């Protein structure tokens, strides 16, 4: 819940990188550091002697890493002119958990709903993604079993 609230606070203060890069995934990759920073920040809490510096530095590092990853991706798209279906595929692959067509539309400005639908259909047929549900409740997830 605290990570969700952190993301909300970042959005409210115009740090929207979490819309495009999963902060949760970055934290998961560095979970040992996350828990170390959390523990250091909690020491002395009962006596009101704790210091949040370790956790603040960790969280700022995560935000900076997210922006770095965002700019790296933007640079690749700008330089290489990646085809739109490939951009959609990468977006789904790098998204943590399930994603809806609406979320893809939000995260991939400039790509039409038709192109997204066509790409989703092709990715499902190829077995790269899994379709979950139906109708307006349809979600998609990357099929990691086919990566092996």
PDB file of C-alpha atoms in Angstrom:
ATOM      1  CA  UNK A   1       0.000   0.000   0.000  1.00  0.00           C
ATOM      2  CA  UNK A   2       2.838   2.410   0.808  1.00  0.00           C
ATOM      3  CA  UNK A   3       4.324   1.969  -2.674  1.00  0.00           C
ATOM      4  CA  UNK A   4       0.970   2.764  -4.228  1.00  0.00           C
ATOM      5  CA  UNK A   5       0.682   5.910  -2.119  1.00  0.00           C
ATOM      6  CA  UNK A   6       4.214   6.889  -3.112  1.00  0.00           C
ATOM      7  CA  UNK A   7       3.251   6.570  -6.774  1.00  0.00           C
ATOM      8  CA  UNK A   8       0.132   8.675  -6.174  1.00  0.00           C
ATOM      9  CA  UNK A   9       2.179  11.415  -4.469  1.00  0.00           C
ATOM     10  CA  UNK A  10       4.644  11.399  -7.344  1.00  0.00           C
ATOM     11  CA  UNK A  11       1.789  11.775  -9.870  1.00  0.00           C
ATOM     12  CA  UNK A  12       0.267  14.615  -7.881  1.00  0.00           C
ATOM     13  CA  UNK A  13       3.614  16.427  -7.997  1.00  0.00           C
ATOM     14  CA  UNK A  14       4.058  15.950 -11.766  1.00  0.00           C
ATOM     15  CA  UNK A  15       6.560  13.081 -11.560  1.00  0.00           C
ATOM     16  CA  UNK A  16       4.754  10.950 -14.124  1.00  0.00           C
ATOM     17  CA  UNK A  17       7.576   8.579 -15.002  1.00  0.00           C
ATOM     18  CA  UNK A  18       5.712   5.856 -13.089  1.00  0.00           C
ATOM     19  CA  UNK A  19       3.132   5.875 -15.897  1.00  0.00           C
ATOM     20  CA  UNK A  20       5.726   4.640 -18.365  1.00  0.00           C
ATOM     21  CA  UNK A  21       8.314   2.827 -16.234  1.00  0.00           C
ATOM     22  CA  UNK A  22       7.312   0.441 -13.470  1.00  0.00           C
ATOM     23  CA  UNK A  23       8.749   1.745 -10.202  1.00  0.00           C
ATOM     24  CA  UNK A  24       7.512  -1.456  -8.605  1.00  0.00           C
ATOM     25  CA  UNK A  25       9.678  -3.490 -10.987  1.00  0.00           C
ATOM     26  CA  UNK A  26      12.719  -1.345 -10.183  1.00  0.00           C
ATOM     27  CA  UNK A  27      12.114  -1.794  -6.455  1.00  0.00           C
ATOM     28  CA  UNK A  28      11.666  -5.541  -6.945  1.00  0.00           C
ATOM     29  CA  UNK A  29      15.024  -5.733  -8.754  1.00  0.00           C
ATOM     30  CA  UNK A  30      16.710  -4.031  -5.782  1.00  0.00           C
ATOM     31  CA  UNK A  31      14.573  -5.387  -2.966  1.00  0.00           C
ATOM     32  CA  UNK A  32      17.574  -6.122  -0.719  1.00  0.00           C
ATOM     33  CA  UNK A  33      18.570  -2.462  -0.851  1.00  0.00           C
ATOM     34  CA  UNK A  34      14.943  -1.463  -0.342  1.00  0.00           C
ATOM     35  CA  UNK A  35      14.615  -3.473   2.862  1.00  0.00           C
ATOM     36  CA  UNK A  36      18.048  -2.323   4.100  1.00  0.00           C
ATOM     37  CA  UNK A  37      17.072   1.332   3.611  1.00  0.00           C
ATOM     38  CA  UNK A  38      13.730   0.707   5.281  1.00  0.00           C
ATOM     39  CA  UNK A  39      15.409  -0.922   8.260  1.00  0.00           C
ATOM     40  CA  UNK A  40      18.003   1.860   8.620  1.00  0.00           C
ATOM     41  CA  UNK A  41      15.261   4.472   8.489  1.00  0.00           C
ATOM     42  CA  UNK A  42      13.279   2.675  11.185  1.00  0.00           C
ATOM     43  CA  UNK A  43      16.069   2.299  13.733  1.00  0.00           C
ATOM     44  CA  UNK A  44      15.294   4.349  16.835  1.00  0.00           C
ATOM     45  CA  UNK A  45      11.705   4.950  15.759  1.00  0.00           C
ATOM     46  CA  UNK A  46      10.258   4.054  19.163  1.00  0.00           C
ATOM     47  CA  UNK A  47      12.457   6.736  20.775  1.00  0.00           C
ATOM     48  CA  UNK A  48      11.760   9.275  18.013  1.00  0.00           C
ATOM     49  CA  UNK A  49      15.432   9.105  17.017  1.00  0.00           C
ATOM     50  CA  UNK A  50      15.099   7.588  13.546  1.00  0.00           C
ATOM     51  CA  UNK A  51      16.590   9.142  10.428  1.00  0.00           C
ATOM     52  CA  UNK A  52      14.815   8.831   7.066  1.00  0.00           C
ATOM     53  CA  UNK A  53      17.884   9.749   5.015  1.00  0.00           C
ATOM     54  CA  UNK A  54      18.702   6.183   3.884  1.00  0.00           C
ATOM     55  CA  UNK A  55      15.175   5.568   2.597  1.00  0.00           C
ATOM     56  CA  UNK A  56      14.880   8.974   0.926  1.00  0.00           C
ATOM     57  CA  UNK A  57      18.189   8.402  -0.887  1.00  0.00           C
ATOM     58  CA  UNK A  58      17.046   4.949  -1.966  1.00  0.00           C
ATOM     59  CA  UNK A  59      13.710   6.238  -3.282  1.00  0.00           C
ATOM     60  CA  UNK A  60      15.370   9.119  -5.123  1.00  0.00           C
ATOM     61  CA  UNK A  61      17.737   6.588  -6.689  1.00  0.00           C
ATOM     62  CA  UNK A  62      14.741   4.551  -7.891  1.00  0.00           C
ATOM     63  CA  UNK A  63      13.114   7.650  -9.380  1.00  0.00           C
ATOM     64  CA  UNK A  64      16.356   8.612 -11.122  1.00  0.00           C
ATOM     65  CA  UNK A  65      16.722   5.058 -12.472  1.00  0.00           C
ATOM     66  CA  UNK A  66      13.161   5.228 -13.801  1.00  0.00           C
ATOM     67  CA  UNK A  67      13.873   8.502 -15.606  1.00  0.00           C
ATOM     68  CA  UNK A  68      17.115   7.089 -17.015  1.00  0.00           C
ATOM     69  CA  UNK A  69      15.254   4.046 -18.342  1.00  0.00           C
ATOM     70  CA  UNK A  70      12.516   6.280 -19.751  1.00  0.00           C
ATOM     71  CA  UNK A  71      15.004   8.495 -21.587  1.00  0.00           C
ATOM     72  CA  UNK A  72      16.875   5.437 -22.885  1.00  0.00           C
ATOM     73  CA  UNK A  73      13.639   4.034 -24.312  1.00  0.00           C
ATOM     74  CA  UNK A  74      12.614   7.381 -25.763  1.00  0.00           C
ATOM     75  CA  UNK A  75      16.039   7.741 -27.351  1.00  0.00           C
ATOM     76  CA  UNK A  76      15.776   4.300 -28.976  1.00  0.00           C
ATOM     77  CA  UNK A  77      12.338   5.095 -30.376  1.00  0.00           C
ATOM     78  CA  UNK A  78      13.475   8.487 -31.617  1.00  0.00           C
ATOM     79  CA  UNK A  79      16.689   7.177 -33.175  1.00  0.00           C
ATOM     80  CA  UNK A  80      15.570   3.907 -34.675  1.00  0.00           C
ATOM     81  CA  UNK A  81      11.971   4.731 -35.550  1.00  0.00           C
ATOM     82  CA  UNK A  82      10.820   1.432 -34.108  1.00  0.00           C
ATOM     83  CA  UNK A  83       7.738   0.033 -35.867  1.00  0.00           C
ATOM     84  CA  UNK A  84       4.549   0.573 -33.885  1.00  0.00           C
ATOM     85  CA  UNK A  85       3.788  -3.143 -33.389  1.00  0.00           C
ATOM     86  CA  UNK A  86       7.278  -3.612 -31.925  1.00  0.00           C
ATOM     87  CA  UNK A  87       6.704  -0.668 -29.588  1.00  0.00           C
ATOM     88  CA  UNK A  88       3.444  -2.241 -28.383  1.00  0.00           C
ATOM     89  CA  UNK A  89       5.159  -5.598 -27.884  1.00  0.00           C
ATOM     90  CA  UNK A  90       7.937  -4.013 -25.818  1.00  0.00           C
ATOM     91  CA  UNK A  91       5.415  -2.047 -23.793  1.00  0.00           C
ATOM     92  CA  UNK A  92       3.548  -5.215 -22.830  1.00  0.00           C
ATOM     93  CA  UNK A  93       6.748  -7.158 -22.178  1.00  0.00           C
ATOM     94  CA  UNK A  94       8.111  -4.486 -19.852  1.00  0.00           C
ATOM     95  CA  UNK A  95       4.825  -3.950 -18.020  1.00  0.00           C
ATOM     96  CA  UNK A  96       4.505  -5.628 -14.645  1.00  0.00           C
ATOM     97  CA  UNK A  97       1.345  -7.770 -14.491  1.00  0.00           C
ATOM     98  CA  UNK A  98      -1.622  -7.372 -16.801  1.00  0.00           C
ATOM     99  CA  UNK A  99      -2.379  -4.455 -19.077  1.00  0.00           C
ATOM    100  CA  UNK A 100      -5.537  -3.304 -20.839  1.00  0.00           C
ATOM    101  CA  UNK A 101      -5.957  -1.862 -24.314  1.00  0.00           C
ATOM    102  CA  UNK A 102      -6.818   1.503 -22.735  1.00  0.00           C
ATOM    103  CA  UNK A 103      -3.566   1.481 -20.750  1.00  0.00           C
ATOM    104  CA  UNK A 104      -1.627   0.733 -23.934  1.00  0.00           C
ATOM    105  CA  UNK A 105      -3.381   3.665 -25.650  1.00  0.00           C
ATOM    106  CA  UNK A 106      -2.364   5.950 -22.758  1.00  0.00           C
ATOM    107  CA  UNK A 107       1.252   4.764 -22.736  1.00  0.00           C
ATOM    108  CA  UNK A 108       1.723   4.756 -26.496  1.00  0.00           C
ATOM    109  CA  UNK A 109       0.589   8.135 -27.769  1.00  0.00           C
ATOM    110  CA  UNK A 110       0.435   8.346 -31.519  1.00  0.00           C
ATOM    111  CA  UNK A 111      -0.567   4.714 -32.023  1.00  0.00           C
ATOM    112  CA  UNK A 112      -4.133   4.171 -33.160  1.00  0.00           C
ATOM    113  CA  UNK A 113      -6.629   1.867 -31.461  1.00  0.00           C
ATOM    114  CA  UNK A 114      -6.794  -0.173 -34.692  1.00  0.00           C
ATOM    115  CA  UNK A 115      -3.038  -0.737 -34.765  1.00  0.00           C
ATOM    116  CA  UNK A 116      -3.081  -1.737 -31.104  1.00  0.00           C
ATOM    117  CA  UNK A 117      -5.965  -4.186 -31.646  1.00  0.00           C
ATOM    118  CA  UNK A 118      -4.297  -5.716 -34.708  1.00  0.00           C
ATOM    119  CA  UNK A 119      -0.990  -6.091 -32.832  1.00  0.00           C
ATOM    120  CA  UNK A 120      -2.691  -7.641 -29.788  1.00  0.00           C
ATOM    121  CA  UNK A 121      -4.439 -10.178 -32.024  1.00  0.00           C
ATOM    122  CA  UNK A 122      -1.150 -11.090 -33.725  1.00  0.00           C
ATOM    123  CA  UNK A 123       0.699 -11.390 -30.389  1.00  0.00           C
ATOM    124  CA  UNK A 124      -2.010 -13.679 -28.972  1.00  0.00           C
ATOM    125  CA  UNK A 125      -1.884 -15.875 -32.122  1.00  0.00           C
ATOM    126  CA  UNK A 126       1.930 -16.031 -31.866  1.00  0.00           C
ATOM    127  CA  UNK A 127       1.662 -17.073 -28.213  1.00  0.00           C
ATOM    128  CA  UNK A 128       3.716 -14.115 -27.017  1.00  0.00           C
ATOM    129  CA  UNK A 129       0.912 -12.734 -24.842  1.00  0.00           C
ATOM    130  CA  UNK A 130      -2.028 -14.227 -23.007  1.00  0.00           C
ATOM    131  CA  UNK A 131      -5.527 -12.805 -23.318  1.00  0.00           C
ATOM    132  CA  UNK A 132      -7.384 -12.732 -20.005  1.00  0.00           C
ATOM    133  CA  UNK A 133     -11.132 -12.166 -19.887  1.00  0.00           C
ATOM    134  CA  UNK A 134     -13.299 -10.730 -22.600  1.00  0.00           C
ATOM    135  CA  UNK A 135     -15.147  -7.642 -23.737  1.00  0.00           C
ATOM    136  CA  UNK A 136     -14.293  -4.407 -22.010  1.00  0.00           C
ATOM    137  CA  UNK A 137     -12.693  -6.347 -19.145  1.00  0.00           C
ATOM    138  CA  UNK A 138     -10.035  -7.915 -21.370  1.00  0.00           C
ATOM    139  CA  UNK A 139      -6.471  -7.779 -20.104  1.00  0.00           C
ATOM    140  CA  UNK A 140      -3.224  -9.002 -21.568  1.00  0.00           C
ATOM    141  CA  UNK A 141      -0.071 -10.372 -19.980  1.00  0.00           C
ATOM    142  CA  UNK A 142       3.313 -11.294 -21.408  1.00  0.00           C
ATOM    143  CA  UNK A 143       3.662 -15.064 -21.785  1.00  0.00           C
ATOM    144  CA  UNK A 144       6.990 -15.628 -20.031  1.00  0.00           C
ATOM    145  CA  UNK A 145       6.728 -19.408 -20.542  1.00  0.00           C
ATOM    146  CA  UNK A 146       7.558 -18.914 -24.212  1.00  0.00           C
ATOM    147  CA  UNK A 147      10.742 -16.991 -23.382  1.00  0.00           C
ATOM    148  CA  UNK A 148      12.677 -20.095 -22.374  1.00  0.00           C
TER     149      UNK A 148
END
